[in-house]
XYZ file of C-alpha atoms in Angstrom:
481
model
C 46.733 42.153 -26.713
C 49.000 39.263 -27.239
C 46.967 35.999 -28.002
C 48.821 34.148 -25.151
C 47.508 36.104 -22.282
C 47.947 34.463 -18.585
C 44.808 34.855 -16.559
C 46.517 33.912 -13.368
C 48.561 37.158 -13.252
C 48.719 38.267 -9.677
C 46.933 41.153 -8.695
C 49.952 43.128 -7.351
C 52.008 42.299 -10.670
C 51.918 45.259 -12.958
C 51.203 44.226 -16.552
C 53.864 44.785 -19.508
C 54.794 48.091 -17.598
C 53.259 50.213 -15.389
C 53.553 53.657 -17.564
C 51.625 54.564 -20.695
C 54.442 54.340 -22.912
C 56.123 51.289 -24.329
C 59.561 52.577 -23.585
C 60.681 52.891 -20.057
C 61.542 56.360 -18.864
C 62.544 57.382 -15.264
C 59.752 58.708 -13.431
C 60.163 61.961 -11.405
C 59.158 61.060 -7.948
C 55.431 63.005 -7.268
C 56.752 64.084 -4.064
C 59.486 66.129 -5.708
C 57.214 67.958 -8.004
C 54.889 69.050 -5.017
C 58.199 69.975 -3.047
C 58.977 72.195 -5.699
C 55.614 73.906 -5.741
C 55.673 74.550 -2.179
C 58.814 76.611 -2.556
C 57.331 78.370 -5.654
C 54.637 79.449 -3.607
C 56.952 80.534 -0.984
C 58.478 82.780 -3.818
C 55.243 84.019 -4.702
C 55.019 85.787 -1.220
C 57.769 87.966 -1.980
C 56.826 88.747 -5.790
C 52.935 88.980 -5.342
C 51.657 91.804 -3.152
C 49.606 91.011 -0.260
C 45.984 91.636 0.636
C 43.114 90.302 1.983
C 38.951 90.227 1.806
C 36.821 90.241 5.004
C 34.974 87.337 5.458
C 31.628 86.301 6.842
C 32.795 82.632 7.767
C 34.183 81.305 4.959
C 32.291 83.526 2.455
C 34.368 86.587 1.295
C 32.676 90.273 1.362
C 32.654 91.385 -2.319
C 34.421 94.871 -2.523
C 36.420 94.300 0.693
C 39.499 93.737 -0.451
C 42.507 95.665 0.798
C 46.309 95.584 0.499
C 48.192 94.903 3.317
C 51.874 96.591 3.956
C 54.664 94.356 3.681
C 58.542 93.865 3.976
C 59.362 91.810 0.892
C 62.953 91.994 1.275
C 65.433 88.646 1.108
C 66.436 89.478 4.531
C 63.084 88.123 5.330
C 63.954 84.549 3.951
C 65.802 83.537 6.812
C 63.979 85.131 9.555
C 61.496 83.554 12.006
C 58.600 85.886 11.947
C 56.273 86.282 14.989
C 52.582 86.315 13.442
C 49.539 87.206 15.473
C 45.803 86.878 14.327
C 45.216 90.616 14.687
C 48.372 91.909 12.339
C 47.796 94.669 9.926
C 51.047 93.920 8.014
C 51.936 91.095 6.132
C 55.035 89.219 5.930
C 56.420 86.995 3.401
C 57.042 83.283 4.005
C 60.547 82.646 5.425
C 62.655 79.291 4.468
C 61.638 77.815 8.092
C 58.188 78.614 7.725
C 58.243 76.757 4.176
C 59.721 73.602 5.615
C 57.358 73.705 8.668
C 54.433 73.902 6.858
C 54.881 70.391 5.514
C 54.610 68.829 8.793
C 51.791 71.478 9.415
C 50.233 70.245 6.165
C 50.511 66.561 7.244
C 48.825 67.596 10.743
C 46.049 69.408 9.132
C 45.082 66.561 7.112
C 45.815 63.899 9.347
C 42.061 62.424 9.435
C 42.514 62.156 5.491
C 45.694 60.119 5.732
C 44.541 57.752 8.073
C 41.596 57.129 6.059
C 43.821 56.527 3.098
C 45.740 54.284 5.075
C 43.283 51.965 6.744
C 41.571 51.941 3.277
C 44.964 50.347 1.888
C 45.099 47.910 4.971
C 41.437 46.721 4.202
C 42.317 45.792 0.705
C 45.383 44.019 1.624
C 43.240 41.805 3.793
C 41.082 41.298 0.736
C 43.914 40.408 -1.455
C 45.473 38.018 1.263
C 42.065 36.503 1.508
C 42.010 35.883 -2.369
C 38.878 37.249 -2.639
C 39.468 39.645 -5.310
C 41.274 37.716 -7.405
C 38.442 34.592 -7.280
C 36.022 37.549 -8.099
C 37.837 39.153 -10.856
C 38.429 35.511 -12.494
C 34.795 34.677 -12.266
C 33.476 38.292 -13.747
C 36.086 37.617 -16.951
C 35.238 34.260 -17.214
C 31.259 35.052 -17.229
C 31.858 37.750 -19.851
C 34.917 36.461 -21.862
C 36.632 39.404 -21.316
C 34.726 41.766 -23.202
C 35.520 45.064 -22.569
C 33.094 46.645 -24.952
C 30.599 45.930 -22.496
C 32.539 45.864 -19.549
C 33.934 49.527 -19.671
C 30.751 51.563 -20.590
C 28.673 49.914 -17.878
C 31.440 50.758 -15.534
C 32.167 54.202 -16.449
C 28.470 54.743 -16.544
C 27.948 53.557 -12.824
C 31.188 55.532 -11.710
C 30.000 58.547 -13.214
C 26.575 58.454 -12.195
C 27.737 58.283 -8.303
C 29.705 61.306 -8.871
C 27.468 63.710 -10.849
C 24.239 62.872 -8.894
C 25.579 62.360 -5.267
C 29.087 63.828 -5.213
C 30.715 60.702 -4.410
C 34.783 61.067 -4.479
C 36.461 59.324 -1.633
C 34.312 56.198 -1.556
C 36.200 55.462 -5.054
C 39.423 54.872 -3.291
C 37.746 51.368 -2.324
C 37.234 50.667 -5.925
C 40.777 51.883 -7.575
C 42.629 48.705 -6.630
C 39.784 46.526 -8.011
C 39.906 47.786 -11.083
C 43.573 48.000 -11.307
C 43.444 44.268 -10.745
C 40.740 43.815 -13.524
C 43.182 45.527 -16.073
C 46.021 43.552 -14.738
C 44.021 40.338 -15.400
C 43.329 41.304 -19.164
C 47.075 42.121 -19.262
C 46.895 45.744 -19.273
C 48.858 48.462 -17.055
C 47.769 49.891 -13.427
C 46.978 53.337 -15.293
C 44.569 51.708 -17.286
C 42.431 50.187 -14.262
C 43.077 53.838 -12.609
C 41.240 55.529 -15.732
C 38.467 53.511 -15.665
C 37.413 54.998 -12.436
C 39.169 58.357 -12.666
C 37.849 59.435 -15.915
C 34.203 58.899 -15.264
C 34.658 60.271 -11.944
C 35.975 63.717 -13.146
C 33.474 63.695 -15.963
C 30.720 63.208 -13.233
C 32.382 66.133 -11.271
C 32.349 68.359 -14.568
C 28.636 68.083 -14.947
C 27.901 67.900 -11.591
C 23.937 67.313 -12.268
C 23.156 67.373 -8.632
C 26.283 66.841 -6.538
C 25.439 68.415 -3.357
C 29.419 68.911 -2.635
C 29.613 71.865 -5.465
C 26.196 73.253 -6.060
C 25.079 73.424 -2.071
C 28.055 76.098 -1.833
C 28.302 77.735 -5.172
C 24.386 78.334 -6.217
C 23.197 79.985 -2.759
C 26.294 82.720 -2.994
C 24.996 84.012 -6.138
C 21.080 83.692 -5.232
C 20.174 80.559 -6.954
C 18.161 77.658 -5.522
C 20.118 74.572 -5.003
C 20.211 72.074 -8.004
C 18.617 74.503 -10.307
C 19.631 75.249 -13.894
C 20.031 71.447 -14.769
C 19.726 71.577 -18.255
C 23.098 72.530 -19.724
C 24.637 70.076 -16.658
C 22.860 67.548 -18.254
C 24.186 68.464 -21.711
C 28.099 68.438 -20.422
C 27.444 64.734 -18.975
C 25.624 63.614 -22.300
C 28.461 64.863 -24.411
C 31.366 64.001 -21.954
C 30.634 60.528 -21.284
C 30.711 58.925 -24.685
C 34.012 60.927 -25.384
C 35.574 59.538 -22.238
C 34.525 55.929 -23.204
C 35.629 56.399 -26.498
C 39.031 57.735 -25.034
C 39.297 54.441 -23.167
C 38.495 52.258 -26.183
C 41.141 54.153 -27.746
C 43.751 53.516 -24.832
C 42.763 49.644 -24.903
C 43.490 49.461 -28.551
C 47.061 51.464 -28.075
C 48.121 48.875 -25.392
C 46.980 45.943 -27.735
C 43.449 45.111 -27.282
C 41.958 42.746 -29.520
C 38.137 42.130 -29.744
C 38.956 39.015 -31.608
C 40.973 37.613 -28.849
C 39.113 34.799 -26.703
C 40.000 34.944 -23.105
C 40.055 31.603 -21.485
C 39.535 32.823 -17.772
C 38.292 30.429 -15.221
C 34.640 30.616 -14.758
C 34.185 27.852 -11.943
C 31.812 28.738 -9.275
C 33.679 30.550 -6.254
C 34.133 29.308 -2.893
C 31.896 29.730 0.184
C 34.379 32.102 1.746
C 35.114 33.928 -1.537
C 31.530 34.446 -2.145
C 30.697 35.928 1.089
C 33.502 38.230 1.256
C 32.696 39.610 -1.958
C 28.901 39.669 -0.646
C 30.355 41.641 2.104
C 32.319 44.003 0.107
C 29.309 44.985 -2.254
C 27.055 45.461 0.790
C 30.037 47.432 2.496
C 30.378 49.809 -0.367
C 26.583 50.105 -0.568
C 26.041 50.919 3.111
C 29.117 53.315 2.817
C 27.270 55.625 0.370
C 24.020 55.468 2.589
C 26.063 56.422 5.404
C 28.013 59.169 4.077
C 25.079 60.750 2.558
C 22.594 60.328 5.231
C 25.099 60.833 8.276
C 27.808 62.988 6.586
C 30.491 60.576 7.743
C 33.882 62.194 7.705
C 37.312 60.764 7.978
C 37.422 59.493 11.472
C 34.158 57.644 10.898
C 35.448 56.083 7.535
C 38.702 55.116 8.957
C 36.791 52.849 12.018
C 34.437 51.703 9.072
C 37.305 50.431 7.187
C 38.843 48.640 9.916
C 35.762 46.994 11.086
C 35.506 45.740 7.573
C 38.932 44.420 7.699
C 38.260 42.394 10.856
C 35.436 40.964 9.247
C 37.029 40.190 5.725
C 39.515 38.091 7.519
C 37.238 36.447 10.215
C 35.320 35.123 6.612
C 38.665 34.134 5.186
C 39.976 32.254 7.796
C 42.825 34.250 8.661
C 44.678 34.456 11.664
C 44.947 37.191 14.018
C 48.503 37.676 13.076
C 48.315 37.008 9.151
C 45.248 39.446 9.316
C 47.506 42.073 10.897
C 50.538 41.396 8.574
C 48.165 41.576 5.523
C 46.707 44.907 7.189
C 49.956 46.501 7.441
C 51.192 45.260 3.914
C 48.361 47.042 2.428
C 49.232 49.983 4.416
C 52.659 50.216 3.467
C 51.542 50.252 -0.320
C 49.646 53.552 -0.015
C 51.956 55.386 2.440
C 53.381 57.509 0.297
C 49.722 59.152 -0.214
C 50.236 60.658 3.327
C 53.198 62.570 2.092
C 51.668 63.613 -0.694
C 48.646 64.906 0.850
C 50.805 66.760 3.356
C 52.653 68.527 0.839
C 49.567 69.314 -1.142
C 48.200 71.090 1.890
C 51.324 72.842 2.901
C 51.062 74.812 -0.625
C 47.742 76.006 0.645
C 49.170 76.994 4.235
C 52.214 78.771 2.540
C 49.998 81.067 0.226
C 47.379 81.691 3.132
C 50.734 82.590 5.457
C 51.933 85.206 3.048
C 48.622 86.683 2.325
C 48.859 86.330 -1.411
C 45.779 84.096 -2.110
C 43.139 86.831 -1.862
C 45.464 88.786 -3.978
C 45.654 86.511 -6.791
C 41.657 86.294 -6.779
C 41.162 90.254 -6.699
C 43.993 90.099 -9.562
C 42.039 87.800 -11.712
C 38.753 89.520 -11.065
C 39.949 92.674 -12.851
C 41.642 90.863 -15.663
C 37.695 89.573 -16.232
C 36.726 93.684 -16.346
C 33.653 94.320 -18.508
C 34.615 92.791 -22.349
C 31.185 91.544 -23.159
C 29.351 88.554 -21.638
C 31.179 85.638 -23.710
C 34.780 87.033 -22.860
C 33.759 87.524 -19.223
C 32.558 84.012 -18.969
C 35.566 82.297 -20.571
C 37.651 84.640 -18.221
C 35.772 83.294 -15.235
C 36.461 79.532 -16.722
C 39.964 80.213 -16.863
C 40.382 82.087 -13.676
C 38.794 79.172 -11.932
C 40.917 76.812 -13.709
C 44.108 78.137 -12.467
C 42.844 78.695 -9.111
C 42.035 75.051 -8.744
C 45.606 74.441 -8.570
C 46.096 76.682 -5.265
C 42.199 76.007 -3.719
C 41.828 72.298 -4.702
C 38.818 72.267 -2.087
C 35.583 72.655 -4.249
C 33.470 74.222 -1.310
C 36.902 76.356 -0.591
C 37.104 77.697 -4.183
C 33.597 78.395 -4.496
C 33.470 80.316 -0.906
C 36.499 82.410 -1.922
C 35.494 83.128 -5.735
C 31.687 82.962 -6.223
C 31.219 86.040 -4.078
C 33.706 88.001 -6.340
C 33.073 86.465 -9.803
C 29.329 86.530 -9.534
C 28.490 90.220 -9.536
C 31.276 90.918 -11.646
C 30.054 88.752 -14.556
C 26.570 89.992 -13.945
C 27.862 93.070 -14.616
C 28.995 92.313 -18.285
C 25.824 90.467 -18.907
C 26.367 86.722 -17.629
C 23.708 85.083 -15.940
C 24.262 83.431 -12.230
C 23.663 80.230 -13.786
C 26.416 80.407 -16.192
C 28.830 81.920 -13.749
C 28.072 78.602 -11.611
C 28.681 76.883 -14.716
C 31.946 78.146 -15.324
C 33.084 77.415 -11.882
C 31.982 73.813 -12.295
C 33.741 73.397 -15.639
C 37.000 75.282 -14.756
C 37.199 73.683 -11.502
C 36.311 70.014 -12.426
C 38.735 70.326 -15.461
C 41.902 71.128 -13.650
C 40.885 68.889 -10.972
C 41.633 65.899 -13.697
C 45.335 66.447 -13.401
C 46.192 69.089 -10.753
C 48.984 67.949 -8.516
C 47.951 69.837 -5.669
C 44.458 67.833 -5.284
C 44.773 65.508 -2.464
C 41.668 63.484 -3.814
C 43.582 62.920 -7.174
C 46.893 61.889 -5.272
C 44.868 59.614 -3.164
C 43.533 57.643 -6.449
C 47.014 57.634 -7.962
C 48.358 56.290 -4.542
C 45.811 53.617 -4.548
C 46.776 52.559 -8.137
C 50.597 52.944 -7.497
C 50.704 55.207 -10.664
C 53.039 58.225 -10.506
C 51.612 61.979 -11.047
C 53.885 62.387 -14.046
C 52.418 59.164 -15.861
C 48.902 59.822 -15.011
C 49.608 63.602 -16.434
C 51.070 62.465 -19.611
C 48.268 59.895 -19.818
C 45.238 62.101 -19.401
C 46.418 65.446 -21.106
C 44.682 64.555 -24.747
C 41.323 63.814 -23.059
C 42.149 67.136 -20.928
C 42.526 69.286 -23.953
C 39.229 67.768 -25.662
C 37.312 68.454 -22.553
C 38.702 71.839 -22.401
C 37.363 72.530 -26.108
C 34.042 71.082 -25.144
C 33.743 73.228 -22.142
C 34.348 76.258 -23.952
C 31.679 75.623 -26.717
C 29.252 74.610 -23.938
C 30.070 77.648 -22.273
C 29.743 80.047 -25.022
C 26.310 78.209 -25.885
C 25.366 78.899 -22.361
C 25.790 82.687 -23.169
C 24.359 82.702 -26.299
C 21.220 80.983 -25.007
C 21.005 83.108 -21.891
C 21.214 80.363 -19.578
């Protein structure tokens, strides 16, 4: 890091570049990437046979897969097919339906989209109030900008919330704060984003007691929820230090020097700033409690963020007009997230409409076959890794795949616990980089970081985690986990 750091760098001003490479490069808009994936999904409905499983609710019935007849001629591309719930024949997705899937995806995800917009608005109010800048100035003044203390503590806290309580959407509030922290130290937005996303995804990979994944996956294969904790703890204990080491490597790559004395302002905060920071901390704590106790969903969360915005503006002494302007400005910064979420959901709609998703699952199940426990476990891992792109929902992927993969794995000598482990590792790994994951897209939007820049940044760590996951999975098979 240069020795002439400017501690007054504004929160909205990126440091020496918002990408992870020193040479500026033209970024592909992530919406373009997702739009391409939508039309690739449409093409799949013509080249992949259609079929379906019977279901009890959202859980598929093993052995119930049947192929559906389908006219996959290119004349269907320009038709407007009439679909009814009791159709016995499949139809590929037409060009018209592919375009319609995009607004349908936005409509289907409207709750999540509004939650993201209201979160951005709340942070816009906090930013206008000056509380974030003042709080970070105080924090860095007290710690002398010692990232070798800050980074491990922050990553431990974020990963614990994820792996023990299944926290994910709650971190959208934290991302802009960490981006501001990185900017204050002369680092680009993507470093602040990584401070949250890397530990969050490590927590999801391990899922020691995450109810989001385990409450669905384990009962399907006949296991008590939260059982078999040992190997999940091992994944967490191994991967978290690797993630911290990766972040230290990133800091060195961007020029951080531990010998640099950072002269940040460590004066006491004003009463208004202090009160708003206390309210933010209490608000996040209550959010975690309410989400786990009352299972708040998107509508309740949006209302909560709106109420906090009013509270922050009042404490800061912002007038009604100024508070509204700050809220709208904050919403505008994350508006692209709404489009991204709609496009990601459109991929699922297209595959579901063309009845090819169950066919892909069935094909992967047959590829697993009976090749011995180690190869079968690895086959399940790679299958889950690929299916995360098509079914980014944790509970949705568990509901579709575990009833099929679980029994097949047992026939090859793979225990139900190891089957769940393969699901957690495969799903969690792809979720670090998947362009169809609405959760990841929301965090990227909050940090104002493009998907392409993030993919290049995180790929080395992803490959290391993949090697660790394979080693852990083989160990699980060998020890009879």
